[in-house]
């Protein structure tokens, strides 16, 4: 268990550092697969001002196959994350942003978000079940 906690903490730190270093992107973390990892993510929730959850409509099954792009009002991409989810937490400067979340099967959802100093935003993205191909 101790090794997993260190591994998870290291993974979170690398994600955050990588995000902050790459093109001055805001700090973010993503994860929450499994009960232990979800608990660790939720413990860090107060440290972020935009918190996103990705799931399947109807079943509530979490999704961790999401491409997330966050752009400012000028169209500049502030965050670009692949295979995000089921939880993703981001620290954004105050302002207006467009969040585009694309599931692995191509379903796209967009949200406009106004970030205010000292306030938090929770965004929920629910997708339909992926289409089943009958042969």
Rosetta silent file (secondary structure, phi, psi, omega in degrees, C-alpha in Angstrom):
SEQUENCE: XXXXXXXXXXXXXXXXXXXXXXXXXXXXXXXXXXXXXXXXXXXXXXXXXXXXXXXXXXXXXXXXXXXXXXXXXXXXXXXXXXXXXXXXXXXXXXXXXXXXXXXXXXXXXXXXXXXXXXXXXXXXXXXXXXXXXXX
SCORE:     score description
SCORE:     0.000 S_00000001
   1 L     0.000  -43.620  179.294    0.000    0.000    0.000 S_00000001
   2 H   -59.067  -42.521  179.107    2.825    2.400    0.875 S_00000001
   3 H   -62.959  -41.546  178.574    4.444    1.756   -2.510 S_00000001
   4 H   -62.616  -41.324  179.606    1.161    2.452   -4.311 S_00000001
   5 H   -62.785  -41.438  177.390    0.747    5.733   -2.419 S_00000001
   6 H   -64.625  -43.975  179.264    4.252    6.797   -3.387 S_00000001
   7 H   -61.041  -45.194 -179.805    3.636    5.742   -6.990 S_00000001
   8 H   -63.592  -45.752  179.777    0.331    7.634   -7.088 S_00000001
   9 H   -61.181  -41.611  177.895    1.869   10.735   -5.495 S_00000001
  10 H   -62.731  -43.533  179.289    4.763   10.576   -7.959 S_00000001
  11 H   -61.874  -44.888  178.486    2.328   10.187  -10.876 S_00000001
  12 H   -61.955  -44.615 -179.305    0.284   13.164   -9.684 S_00000001
  13 H   -62.381  -43.363  179.167    3.418   15.250   -9.217 S_00000001
  14 H   -63.926  -41.883  178.054    4.712   14.349  -12.681 S_00000001
  15 H   -60.567  -46.982 -177.832    1.358   15.159  -14.268 S_00000001
  16 H   -66.243  -46.335 -179.601    1.230   18.500  -12.513 S_00000001
  17 H   -64.803  -44.366  178.888    4.855   19.370  -13.194 S_00000001
  18 H   -59.701  -40.351 -179.802    4.612   18.220  -16.805 S_00000001
  19 H   -67.756  -41.538 -177.177    1.514   20.304  -17.289 S_00000001
  20 H   -70.792  -34.444 -178.162    3.049   23.375  -15.694 S_00000001
  21 H   -76.699  -41.554 -176.654    6.300   23.073  -17.635 S_00000001
  22 H   -70.658  106.534  174.838    4.767   22.306  -21.041 S_00000001
  23 H    55.466   34.320  178.566    3.897   25.655  -22.582 S_00000001
  24 H    52.672   36.585  177.968    3.149   27.192  -19.164 S_00000001
  25 L   -68.344  153.978  174.898   -0.053   25.173  -18.869 S_00000001
  26 L   -63.877  158.634  177.801   -2.002   25.359  -15.605 S_00000001
  27 L   -70.367  134.709  175.271   -1.432   22.686  -12.999 S_00000001
  28 E  -150.014  157.326  173.660   -3.728   19.665  -13.347 S_00000001
  29 E  -134.214  153.042  177.702   -4.114   16.075  -12.203 S_00000001
  30 E  -143.892  147.985 -179.012   -6.210   13.260  -13.604 S_00000001
  31 E   155.959 -155.563  179.010   -7.029    9.786  -12.346 S_00000001
  32 L   108.598   16.297  176.897   -9.388    8.090   -9.947 S_00000001
  33 L   -80.432  123.415 -178.044   -9.508    4.568  -11.373 S_00000001
  34 L    89.857  155.080 -174.668  -10.135    2.228   -8.447 S_00000001
  35 H   -63.776  -45.636 -177.313  -11.269    2.998   -4.922 S_00000001
  36 H   -64.260  -47.433 -179.528   -7.848    3.822   -3.476 S_00000001
  37 H   -65.275  -38.762  178.853   -6.832    6.131   -6.319 S_00000001
  38 H   -61.695  -42.171  178.357  -10.265    7.804   -6.304 S_00000001
  39 H   -61.108  -40.772  178.910   -9.879    8.488   -2.574 S_00000001
  40 H   -67.175  -40.070  177.164   -6.479   10.069   -3.144 S_00000001
  41 H   -63.286  -47.049 -178.042   -7.838   12.224   -5.963 S_00000001
  42 H   -63.342  -31.708  176.695  -10.790   13.358   -3.841 S_00000001
  43 H   -65.132  -29.326 -179.748   -8.404   14.249   -1.000 S_00000001
  44 H   -88.900   -5.989 -175.581   -6.618   16.662   -3.387 S_00000001
  45 H   -51.200  -43.065 -178.934   -9.900   18.163   -4.667 S_00000001
  46 H   -63.848  -14.741 -178.459   -9.759   21.322   -2.475 S_00000001
  47 H   -82.035   -3.213 -174.476   -6.422   22.258   -4.079 S_00000001
  48 L  -127.173  146.715 -177.128   -8.029   22.876   -7.508 S_00000001
  49 L   -98.386  -10.751  173.444  -10.597   25.406   -8.694 S_00000001
  50 E  -128.824  121.491 -176.829  -12.076   23.441  -11.639 S_00000001
  51 E  -123.641  127.530 -176.816  -13.037   19.813  -11.028 S_00000001
  52 E  -119.084  145.130  175.948  -14.366   17.533  -13.770 S_00000001
  53 E  -127.487  135.576 -179.053  -16.004   14.122  -13.659 S_00000001
  54 E  -119.381  127.556 -177.569  -16.436   11.876  -16.725 S_00000001
  55 E  -153.453  171.445  177.565  -19.018    9.062  -16.784 S_00000001
  56 E   -94.689  130.663  179.477  -21.516    7.115  -18.890 S_00000001
  57 L   -61.965  139.002  177.331  -25.116    8.338  -18.818 S_00000001
  58 L    92.326  -56.508 -178.371  -27.540    5.920  -17.214 S_00000001
  59 L   -87.877  -26.814 -175.913  -25.008    3.563  -15.650 S_00000001
  60 L    74.722    5.986 -179.586  -22.819    6.208  -14.021 S_00000001
  61 L   -63.197  128.694  179.981  -19.807    4.099  -14.970 S_00000001
  62 E   -64.667  150.221  177.656  -16.699    6.251  -14.819 S_00000001
  63 L  -121.211  136.223  179.606  -14.765    6.917  -18.033 S_00000001
  64 L  -125.077   28.860 -175.197  -11.007    7.321  -18.239 S_00000001
  65 L  -120.640   37.292 -168.270  -10.690    7.584  -22.004 S_00000001
  66 E  -108.368  134.548  172.089  -11.294   11.299  -22.442 S_00000001
  67 E   -93.115  125.137 -177.513   -9.334   13.899  -24.414 S_00000001
  68 E  -120.730  129.833  175.008   -9.680   17.280  -22.682 S_00000001
  69 E  -127.301  129.821  177.300   -8.822   20.640  -24.172 S_00000001
  70 E  -119.002  122.604 -177.270   -9.294   23.889  -22.273 S_00000001
  71 E  -120.885  149.649  175.986   -9.058   27.117  -24.277 S_00000001
  72 E   -86.475 -177.965 -176.126   -9.306   30.745  -23.250 S_00000001
  73 L   -66.845  -17.959  177.768  -11.517   33.360  -24.932 S_00000001
  74 L   -88.848   -1.939  179.294   -8.773   34.130  -27.460 S_00000001
  75 L    90.498   -0.211  178.958   -8.726   30.489  -28.572 S_00000001
  76 L   -74.578  133.842  179.453   -5.357   29.696  -27.016 S_00000001
  77 E   -78.698  123.369  179.072   -5.166   26.174  -25.607 S_00000001
  78 E   -96.010  -33.477 -179.758   -4.325   26.251  -21.901 S_00000001
  79 E  -138.967  136.780  174.468   -4.640   22.516  -21.177 S_00000001
  80 E  -139.395  107.046 -176.440   -4.461   19.511  -23.477 S_00000001
  81 E  -123.537  137.504  177.434   -4.766   16.146  -21.716 S_00000001
  82 E  -108.254  151.604  179.409   -5.161   12.674  -23.210 S_00000001
  83 E    51.279   42.552  178.320   -6.729    9.669  -21.521 S_00000001
  84 E   -79.633  157.145  173.598   -8.065   11.889  -18.755 S_00000001
  85 L   112.038  172.549    2.974  -10.525   10.706  -16.202 S_00000001
  86 L   -74.454  -13.346  175.967  -12.528    9.627  -14.563 S_00000001
  87 E  -118.861  145.144  174.810  -11.629   12.695  -12.499 S_00000001
  88 E  -144.364  126.589 -179.909   -9.628   15.706  -13.622 S_00000001
  89 E  -118.856  136.522 -174.960   -8.778   18.691  -11.460 S_00000001
  90 E  -135.305  146.549  169.434   -7.293   21.914  -12.852 S_00000001
  91 L  -106.103  114.890  178.599   -6.123   25.265  -11.496 S_00000001
  92 L  -116.406  146.470  173.609   -7.095   28.038  -13.887 S_00000001
  93 L   -67.131  154.416  176.423   -6.564   31.770  -13.602 S_00000001
  94 L   -54.765  140.212  179.684   -9.774   33.832  -13.311 S_00000001
  95 E   151.062 -175.937  179.027  -11.446   34.252  -16.698 S_00000001
  96 E  -101.553  140.061 -178.193  -13.705   32.547  -19.243 S_00000001
  97 E  -139.347  156.304  171.528  -12.785   29.193  -20.757 S_00000001
  98 E  -114.231  124.726  177.890  -14.183   26.599  -23.119 S_00000001
  99 E  -104.385  122.608  176.619  -13.733   22.988  -22.049 S_00000001
 100 E  -114.393  120.056 -179.852  -13.966   20.409  -24.847 S_00000001
 101 E  -117.901  124.140 -177.634  -14.122   16.785  -23.711 S_00000001
 102 E  -120.006  119.968  177.591  -13.999   14.019  -26.322 S_00000001
 103 L   -73.766  162.605 -177.422  -14.669   10.396  -25.386 S_00000001
 104 L   -58.163  -28.882 -178.780  -12.674    7.613  -27.057 S_00000001
 105 L   -86.688    6.684  174.688  -15.636    6.796  -29.316 S_00000001
 106 L    95.907   -6.380  177.979  -15.681   10.373  -30.681 S_00000001
 107 L   -67.998  130.340 -175.533  -18.591   11.816  -28.687 S_00000001
 108 E  -116.527  139.212  172.378  -17.823   15.488  -27.939 S_00000001
 109 E  -132.942  145.401  178.850  -19.165   17.758  -25.221 S_00000001
 110 E  -128.050  145.021  176.011  -18.342   21.402  -24.592 S_00000001
 111 E  -135.962  139.844  170.571  -18.828   23.577  -21.554 S_00000001
 112 E   -95.698  136.687 -179.311  -18.238   27.276  -21.055 S_00000001
 113 E  -135.581  135.321  175.259  -16.871   28.061  -17.608 S_00000001
 114 E  -104.819  114.281  179.937  -16.323   31.345  -15.796 S_00000001
 115 E   -95.476  126.734  178.889  -13.545   30.991  -13.230 S_00000001
 116 L  -116.280  144.757  179.754  -13.648   33.495  -10.383 S_00000001
 117 L   -57.100  133.523  176.948  -10.943   34.078   -7.793 S_00000001
 118 L    76.471    4.411 -178.915  -11.581   32.104   -4.611 S_00000001
 119 L  -119.594  158.312  178.306  -14.448   30.071   -6.143 S_00000001
 120 L  -118.602  156.035  176.929  -14.633   26.532   -7.484 S_00000001
 121 E  -128.884  133.277  174.394  -16.463   25.002  -10.442 S_00000001
 122 E  -112.408  124.851  179.542  -17.564   21.397  -10.762 S_00000001
 123 E  -116.446  137.045  179.745  -18.237   20.147  -14.298 S_00000001
 124 E  -121.949  129.260  179.206  -19.891   16.815  -15.101 S_00000001
 125 E  -118.546  119.238  178.230  -19.675   15.151  -18.500 S_00000001
 126 E  -120.082  126.072  179.050  -21.997   12.210  -19.198 S_00000001
 127 E  -110.097  155.488  172.766  -21.861   10.337  -22.483 S_00000001
 128 L   -67.983  159.935  174.439  -24.199    7.783  -24.019 S_00000001
 129 L   -58.878  141.576  175.519  -23.074    4.176  -24.114 S_00000001
 130 L   -61.361  144.862 -179.832  -20.798    3.625  -27.122 S_00000001
 131 L   -62.351  138.789  178.082  -22.648    2.153  -30.072 S_00000001
 132 L   -98.131  129.974  178.897  -22.439   -1.626  -30.309 S_00000001
 133 L   -89.649  120.689  179.750  -21.699   -3.046  -33.745 S_00000001
 134 L   -96.261  128.766 -179.063  -23.830   -6.093  -34.494 S_00000001
 135 L  -107.680    0.000    0.000  -22.325   -8.503  -36.991 S_00000001
